[in-house]
Amino acid sequence: MSDTQALDHIATWRAAGHKAALATVIQTWGSSPRPAGSHMAINAKGEFVGSVSGGCIEGAVIEAAREVMATGQPKTLEFGVTNEMAWDVGLACGGKVRVFVEAVE
Amino acid sequence: MKSSLLTELQSRIAAKHSCALVTETITGAQAIVGGGGTAGALVLSPESLGHINRLIAADKSSVIDGTNLFVRVYSPSPRMVIVGAVHIAQSLVPLAQLAGFETIVIDPRGAFLSANELAGATAIEEWPDEGMTKVKADARTAVVTLTHDPKLDDPALAAALRSPAFYIGALGSRKTHEKRLLRLRGEGFNETELARIHGPVGLDINAVSPAEIAVSIVAQVIDELRADTK
């Protein structure tokens, strides 16, 4: 799954009249699994393609994407060991990432 | 992101233009820079545009320090030009594709091109010097020769050495490689130029089978491609 394929999925979902959101890794610190620019596409049904980590935070990103699709307001999420949510959805690798989530409309 | 901006971005990516999607991460305002003029609602200062163009040139997605601007760079896939539709090419083509390379196989022997399964590769049935002229190897192109045959390998290597290809590799033993270097010296290439050729090709992982050799080649090509990210 290349990152541009995530964009293609969004275009397909939009063309079919579905809501869609794009999540993108914008900054990383330490040993995070996916570099800046990595994309994950999410639709209103919670289907997703691509990844923004090794699978550690995708669930939380999908949740945020639902909210972003509902409000149309973009959101920047931060995950890492210093985050208060670390014990729930932090990165086991000890890295830190910022993920930008936007609706495509 | 506006659907219309996504469509514009997809068309620039499909046209293999290097470009960037720039996002102001507080408001979500965006612009596309590069690959055919600036598009989108986000207004960028000349200073930011300078940063963005440098990031595009370096193929590096990044936040611009001291701003809320995130620059997502889209570059065309790197290419691997394989000279010789031989057995190893059958393993090398799918492996290189998996690693994100566009693959091109050059071989004047049509029977080899059709006999060996090279699904997804662009086949060029030409002599390597003509094939290499068609390919126009650039700084995001790797050239790997696999034929062992000097009359096929040598012209391809000479063309690669005259190009800015980021990787050049030639299959063959140490002895074969020494003889090859001797011939290329005779064509006027100096030691600095010849040092660009990886021979024997691939990382030394004691590879034996065609698939293992393909792994060692792809690993070495990636090592060169990502050398400046260390």
Short mmCIF file of C-alpha atoms in Angstrom, two decimals:
data_model
loop_
_atom_site.label_atom_id
_atom_site.label_comp_id
_atom_site.label_asym_id
_atom_site.label_seq_id
_atom_site.Cartn_x
_atom_site.Cartn_y
_atom_site.Cartn_z
CA MET A 1 0.00 0.00 0.00
CA SER A 2 1.72 3.17 -1.16
CA ASP A 3 0.79 6.53 0.33
CA THR A 4 -0.62 7.79 -2.97
CA GLN A 5 -2.99 4.81 -3.03
CA ALA A 6 -4.55 6.22 0.15
CA LEU A 7 -5.32 9.40 -1.84
CA ASP A 8 -6.84 7.27 -4.63
CA HIS A 9 -9.13 5.52 -2.12
CA ILE A 10 -10.35 8.87 -0.82
CA ALA A 11 -11.15 10.01 -4.35
CA THR A 12 -13.08 6.76 -4.97
CA TRP A 13 -15.05 7.11 -1.72
CA ARG A 14 -15.84 10.75 -2.46
CA ALA A 15 -16.97 9.92 -6.00
CA ALA A 16 -19.36 7.34 -4.49
CA GLY A 17 -20.77 10.05 -2.22
CA HIS A 18 -19.14 8.85 1.03
CA LYS A 19 -17.51 11.05 3.63
CA ALA A 20 -13.76 10.63 3.88
CA ALA A 21 -10.84 11.84 5.96
CA LEU A 22 -7.09 11.86 5.45
CA ALA A 23 -4.64 11.36 8.33
CA THR A 24 -1.01 12.31 7.75
CA VAL A 25 2.05 11.94 9.99
CA ILE A 26 3.46 15.48 10.17
CA GLN A 27 6.23 15.14 12.77
CA THR A 28 8.08 12.31 14.47
CA TRP A 29 10.55 12.09 17.33
CA GLY A 30 12.60 9.08 18.35
CA SER A 31 11.92 5.65 16.94
CA SER A 32 8.49 6.08 15.39
CA PRO A 33 7.57 3.48 12.80
CA ARG A 34 6.26 5.61 9.92
CA PRO A 35 7.98 8.76 8.58
CA ALA A 36 6.48 12.22 8.11
CA GLY A 37 4.15 12.21 5.12
CA SER A 38 2.69 8.74 5.75
CA HIS A 39 -1.01 8.70 4.89
CA MET A 40 -4.03 6.81 6.14
CA ALA A 41 -7.42 7.23 4.46
CA ILE A 42 -10.59 6.69 6.50
CA ASN A 43 -14.26 6.68 5.47
CA ALA A 44 -17.45 7.19 7.47
CA LYS A 45 -17.93 3.44 7.84
CA GLY A 46 -14.58 3.24 9.64
CA GLU A 47 -12.87 1.47 6.74
CA PHE A 48 -9.27 2.54 6.33
CA VAL A 49 -6.26 2.02 4.09
CA GLY A 50 -2.64 2.93 4.73
CA SER A 51 -1.05 3.50 8.13
CA VAL A 52 0.40 6.16 10.39
CA SER A 53 2.18 3.80 12.81
CA GLY A 54 2.88 0.13 13.25
CA GLY A 55 -0.74 -0.39 14.22
CA CYS A 56 -0.49 1.17 17.70
CA ILE A 57 -2.54 4.33 17.20
CA GLU A 58 -4.70 3.60 14.16
CA GLY A 59 -7.80 3.01 16.32
CA ALA A 60 -7.52 6.41 17.98
CA VAL A 61 -6.89 8.09 14.62
CA ILE A 62 -10.05 6.49 13.18
CA GLU A 63 -12.02 7.80 16.15
CA ALA A 64 -10.67 11.31 15.58
CA ALA A 65 -11.39 11.00 11.85
CA ARG A 66 -15.09 10.30 12.59
CA GLU A 67 -15.26 13.54 14.57
CA VAL A 68 -13.40 15.48 11.87
CA MET A 69 -15.76 14.13 9.19
CA ALA A 70 -18.74 15.26 11.32
CA THR A 71 -17.48 18.77 12.10
CA GLY A 72 -15.32 19.50 9.06
CA GLN A 73 -12.71 20.94 11.43
CA PRO A 74 -9.17 19.53 11.10
CA LYS A 75 -7.38 18.20 14.16
CA THR A 76 -3.77 17.56 15.10
CA LEU A 77 -3.24 14.54 17.34
CA GLU A 78 -0.15 13.77 19.36
CA PHE A 79 0.88 10.32 20.51
CA GLY A 80 3.85 9.24 22.55
CA VAL A 81 5.15 8.17 25.91
CA THR A 82 4.78 11.69 27.29
CA ASN A 83 1.13 11.74 26.30
CA GLU A 84 -1.44 11.20 29.05
CA MET A 85 -3.04 8.56 26.82
CA ALA A 86 0.26 6.70 26.61
CA TRP A 87 -1.06 3.75 28.55
CA ASP A 88 -4.05 3.44 26.27
CA VAL A 89 -2.81 4.15 22.77
CA GLY A 90 0.83 5.22 23.09
CA LEU A 91 3.66 3.95 20.98
CA ALA A 92 5.33 0.88 22.43
CA CYS A 93 8.52 1.86 20.61
CA GLY A 94 8.90 4.93 22.82
CA GLY A 95 8.67 7.35 19.89
CA LYS A 96 6.36 10.30 19.48
CA VAL A 97 4.28 11.33 16.48
CA ARG A 98 1.97 14.17 15.48
CA VAL A 99 -0.82 13.27 13.09
CA PHE A 100 -2.91 15.79 11.14
CA VAL A 101 -6.45 14.65 10.41
CA GLU A 102 -8.62 16.47 7.85
CA ALA A 103 -11.93 15.86 6.14
CA VAL A 104 -11.95 15.75 2.34
CA GLU A 105 -15.07 17.54 1.11
CA MET B 1 -8.93 19.22 1.92
CA LYS B 2 -11.15 20.26 -0.91
CA SER B 3 -12.02 17.42 -3.31
CA SER B 4 -11.01 19.70 -6.20
CA LEU B 5 -7.53 20.15 -4.69
CA LEU B 6 -7.21 16.38 -4.23
CA THR B 7 -8.05 15.91 -7.92
CA GLU B 8 -5.40 18.46 -8.88
CA LEU B 9 -2.84 16.75 -6.61
CA GLN B 10 -3.62 13.33 -8.10
CA SER B 11 -3.21 14.63 -11.64
CA ARG B 12 0.21 16.15 -10.84
CA ILE B 13 1.32 12.90 -9.16
CA ALA B 14 0.06 10.88 -12.16
CA ALA B 15 1.99 13.18 -14.50
CA LYS B 16 5.13 12.30 -12.46
CA HIS B 17 5.75 15.90 -11.45
CA SER B 18 7.51 16.52 -8.12
CA CYS B 19 5.14 18.64 -6.08
CA ALA B 20 4.08 19.41 -2.51
CA LEU B 21 0.81 19.75 -0.65
CA VAL B 22 1.31 22.51 1.91
CA THR B 23 -1.08 22.58 4.88
CA GLU B 24 -1.58 25.24 7.54
CA THR B 25 -2.34 22.80 10.33
CA ILE B 26 -4.45 25.14 12.51
CA THR B 27 -6.93 26.24 9.85
CA GLY B 28 -6.46 23.38 7.40
CA ALA B 29 -5.90 25.84 4.50
CA GLN B 30 -3.86 24.27 1.71
CA ALA B 31 -1.92 24.90 -1.48
CA ILE B 32 -0.15 22.74 -4.02
CA VAL B 33 3.31 23.96 -5.01
CA GLY B 34 5.40 22.65 -7.90
CA GLY B 35 4.61 20.63 -10.98
CA GLY B 36 2.69 23.39 -12.77
CA GLY B 37 2.01 26.55 -10.79
CA THR B 38 0.57 27.09 -7.31
CA ALA B 39 -3.01 26.01 -6.66
CA GLY B 40 -5.26 26.36 -3.60
CA ALA B 41 -6.39 28.98 -1.13
CA LEU B 42 -3.35 29.09 1.19
CA VAL B 43 -1.20 32.17 0.55
CA LEU B 44 2.53 31.56 1.00
CA SER B 45 5.31 34.07 1.61
CA PRO B 46 8.33 34.10 -0.70
CA GLU B 47 10.37 32.83 2.26
CA SER B 48 8.03 29.86 2.81
CA LEU B 49 8.07 29.12 -0.93
CA GLY B 50 11.87 28.99 -0.76
CA HIS B 51 11.68 26.42 2.07
CA ILE B 52 9.05 24.43 0.19
CA ASN B 53 11.06 24.29 -3.02
CA ARG B 54 14.12 23.09 -1.10
CA LEU B 55 12.04 20.33 0.53
CA ILE B 56 10.67 19.30 -2.89
CA ALA B 57 14.22 19.12 -4.26
CA ALA B 58 15.29 16.97 -1.29
CA ASP B 59 12.15 14.76 -1.47
CA LYS B 60 11.57 15.42 2.22
CA SER B 61 8.19 15.91 3.90
CA SER B 62 8.48 18.15 6.94
CA VAL B 63 7.04 20.89 9.11
CA ILE B 64 8.73 24.25 8.43
CA ASP B 65 10.37 25.28 11.72
CA GLY B 66 8.69 28.15 13.51
CA THR B 67 5.49 27.90 11.44
CA ASN B 68 2.33 25.78 11.37
CA LEU B 69 3.06 24.77 7.79
CA PHE B 70 3.42 21.08 6.95
CA VAL B 71 4.92 20.27 3.56
CA ARG B 72 4.05 16.88 2.11
CA VAL B 73 6.34 16.20 -0.85
CA TYR B 74 5.27 13.82 -3.62
CA SER B 75 8.09 12.65 -5.89
CA PRO B 76 7.84 10.24 -8.80
CA SER B 77 8.82 6.67 -7.88
CA PRO B 78 12.51 5.93 -8.21
CA ARG B 79 13.25 3.68 -11.19
CA MET B 80 15.28 0.53 -11.55
CA VAL B 81 16.58 -0.22 -15.03
CA ILE B 82 17.45 -3.90 -15.35
CA VAL B 83 19.61 -4.92 -18.30
CA GLY B 84 19.04 -8.57 -19.14
CA ALA B 85 15.70 -10.41 -18.92
CA VAL B 86 17.49 -13.31 -17.25
CA HIS B 87 16.37 -15.60 -14.43
CA ILE B 88 17.37 -13.20 -11.64
CA ALA B 89 15.23 -10.48 -13.25
CA GLN B 90 12.15 -12.58 -12.47
CA SER B 91 12.87 -12.15 -8.77
CA LEU B 92 14.32 -8.66 -8.99
CA VAL B 93 11.31 -7.11 -10.78
CA PRO B 94 8.61 -7.97 -8.19
CA LEU B 95 10.93 -7.29 -5.25
CA ALA B 96 11.93 -3.86 -6.59
CA GLN B 97 8.27 -3.05 -7.28
CA LEU B 98 7.35 -3.99 -3.72
CA ALA B 99 10.02 -1.57 -2.50
CA GLY B 100 8.41 1.20 -4.58
CA PHE B 101 10.51 1.17 -7.75
CA GLU B 102 9.17 1.51 -11.27
CA THR B 103 10.94 -1.28 -13.15
CA ILE B 104 12.21 -1.27 -16.73
CA VAL B 105 13.86 -4.30 -18.35
CA ILE B 106 16.10 -3.84 -21.40
CA ASP B 107 17.04 -6.86 -23.51
CA PRO B 108 17.47 -7.07 -27.28
CA ARG B 109 16.63 -10.77 -27.16
CA GLY B 110 12.86 -10.79 -27.53
CA ALA B 111 12.72 -14.46 -26.65
CA PHE B 112 14.19 -13.72 -23.20
CA LEU B 113 11.74 -10.88 -22.59
CA SER B 114 8.75 -13.08 -23.41
CA ALA B 115 10.09 -16.31 -21.87
CA ASN B 116 10.70 -14.81 -18.45
CA GLU B 117 7.80 -13.60 -16.40
CA LEU B 118 8.40 -9.91 -15.82
CA ALA B 119 4.88 -8.87 -14.93
CA GLY B 120 4.50 -5.16 -14.38
CA ALA B 121 7.89 -4.20 -15.80
CA THR B 122 8.21 -2.02 -18.88
CA ALA B 123 10.00 -4.16 -21.48
CA ILE B 124 12.35 -2.45 -23.93
CA GLU B 125 13.46 -4.79 -26.73
CA GLU B 126 16.55 -2.86 -27.83
CA TRP B 127 20.32 -3.03 -27.57
CA PRO B 128 21.33 -1.57 -24.21
CA ASP B 129 22.88 1.61 -25.65
CA GLU B 130 19.66 2.40 -27.53
CA GLY B 131 17.53 1.27 -24.62
CA MET B 132 19.48 3.48 -22.20
CA THR B 133 18.99 6.46 -24.53
CA LYS B 134 15.23 5.86 -24.34
CA VAL B 135 15.29 5.49 -20.55
CA LYS B 136 17.20 8.75 -19.85
CA ALA B 137 18.59 7.68 -16.46
CA ASP B 138 18.35 10.52 -13.92
CA ALA B 139 19.37 11.01 -10.28
CA ARG B 140 16.43 8.82 -9.15
CA THR B 141 17.36 5.93 -11.43
CA ALA B 142 19.28 2.77 -10.52
CA VAL B 143 20.88 0.72 -13.31
CA VAL B 144 21.59 -2.98 -12.77
CA THR B 145 23.19 -5.18 -15.44
CA LEU B 146 22.53 -8.91 -15.21
CA THR B 147 23.57 -10.44 -18.54
CA HIS B 148 27.28 -11.31 -17.82
CA ASP B 149 27.71 -10.66 -21.54
CA PRO B 150 30.18 -7.79 -22.22
CA LYS B 151 28.50 -6.83 -25.46
CA LEU B 152 25.24 -6.24 -23.57
CA ASP B 153 26.50 -5.13 -20.13
CA ASP B 154 29.32 -2.81 -21.20
CA PRO B 155 27.30 -0.36 -23.34
CA ALA B 156 24.66 -0.16 -20.59
CA LEU B 157 27.32 0.53 -17.93
CA ALA B 158 28.98 3.15 -20.13
CA ALA B 159 25.63 4.90 -20.61
CA ALA B 160 24.94 4.67 -16.86
CA LEU B 161 28.36 6.15 -16.03
CA ARG B 162 27.59 9.12 -18.32
CA SER B 163 24.27 9.65 -16.48
CA PRO B 164 23.56 10.94 -12.95
CA ALA B 165 22.09 7.52 -11.95
CA PHE B 166 22.25 7.18 -8.14
CA TYR B 167 23.18 3.51 -8.33
CA ILE B 168 25.03 1.36 -10.83
CA GLY B 169 25.53 -2.37 -10.24
CA ALA B 170 26.87 -5.20 -12.38
CA LEU B 171 26.31 -8.90 -11.76
CA GLY B 172 29.42 -11.02 -12.03
CA SER B 173 32.27 -12.43 -9.96
CA ARG B 174 35.25 -10.39 -8.76
CA LYS B 175 37.29 -11.73 -11.68
CA THR B 176 34.58 -10.86 -14.20
CA HIS B 177 34.36 -7.41 -12.66
CA GLU B 178 38.15 -6.83 -12.91
CA LYS B 179 38.04 -7.69 -16.61
CA ARG B 180 35.01 -5.44 -17.02
CA LEU B 181 36.82 -2.51 -15.37
CA LEU B 182 39.81 -3.11 -17.66
CA ARG B 183 37.57 -2.81 -20.74
CA LEU B 184 35.80 0.30 -19.42
CA ARG B 185 39.18 1.93 -18.61
CA GLY B 186 40.01 1.29 -22.26
CA GLU B 187 36.92 3.32 -23.15
CA GLY B 188 38.34 6.26 -21.22
CA PHE B 189 36.57 6.03 -17.85
CA ASN B 190 38.74 7.00 -14.87
CA GLU B 191 38.92 5.34 -11.43
CA THR B 192 36.53 7.79 -9.75
CA GLU B 193 33.93 7.11 -12.41
CA LEU B 194 34.44 3.34 -12.29
CA ALA B 195 34.15 3.35 -8.50
CA ARG B 196 30.44 4.14 -9.00
CA ILE B 197 29.87 0.58 -10.23
CA HIS B 198 28.94 -1.90 -7.50
CA GLY B 199 30.58 -5.14 -8.59
CA PRO B 200 29.95 -7.84 -7.62
CA VAL B 201 26.44 -6.44 -7.33
CA GLY B 202 24.46 -6.45 -4.07
CA LEU B 203 25.19 -6.52 -0.36
CA ASP B 204 27.31 -9.47 0.74
CA ILE B 205 24.69 -11.67 2.43
CA ASN B 206 26.03 -14.94 1.01
CA ALA B 207 23.14 -15.02 -1.43
CA VAL B 208 22.87 -18.14 -3.59
CA SER B 209 19.45 -18.39 -5.25
CA PRO B 210 18.10 -15.81 -7.74
CA ALA B 211 15.63 -14.56 -5.11
CA GLU B 212 18.39 -14.13 -2.52
CA ILE B 213 20.58 -12.28 -5.02
CA ALA B 214 17.58 -10.05 -5.81
CA VAL B 215 17.21 -9.28 -2.07
CA SER B 216 20.89 -8.34 -1.83
CA ILE B 217 20.60 -6.04 -4.88
CA VAL B 218 17.44 -4.28 -3.69
CA ALA B 219 19.00 -3.84 -0.22
CA GLN B 220 22.10 -2.19 -1.69
CA VAL B 221 20.03 0.05 -3.99
CA ILE B 222 17.92 1.20 -1.00
CA ASP B 223 21.11 1.85 0.96
CA GLU B 224 22.29 4.24 -1.79
CA LEU B 225 18.86 5.80 -2.29
CA ARG B 226 18.55 6.65 1.40
CA ALA B 227 22.22 7.43 2.02
CA ASP B 228 21.56 11.11 2.72
CA THR B 229 18.87 10.41 5.33
CA LYS B 230 21.40 8.91 7.78
#
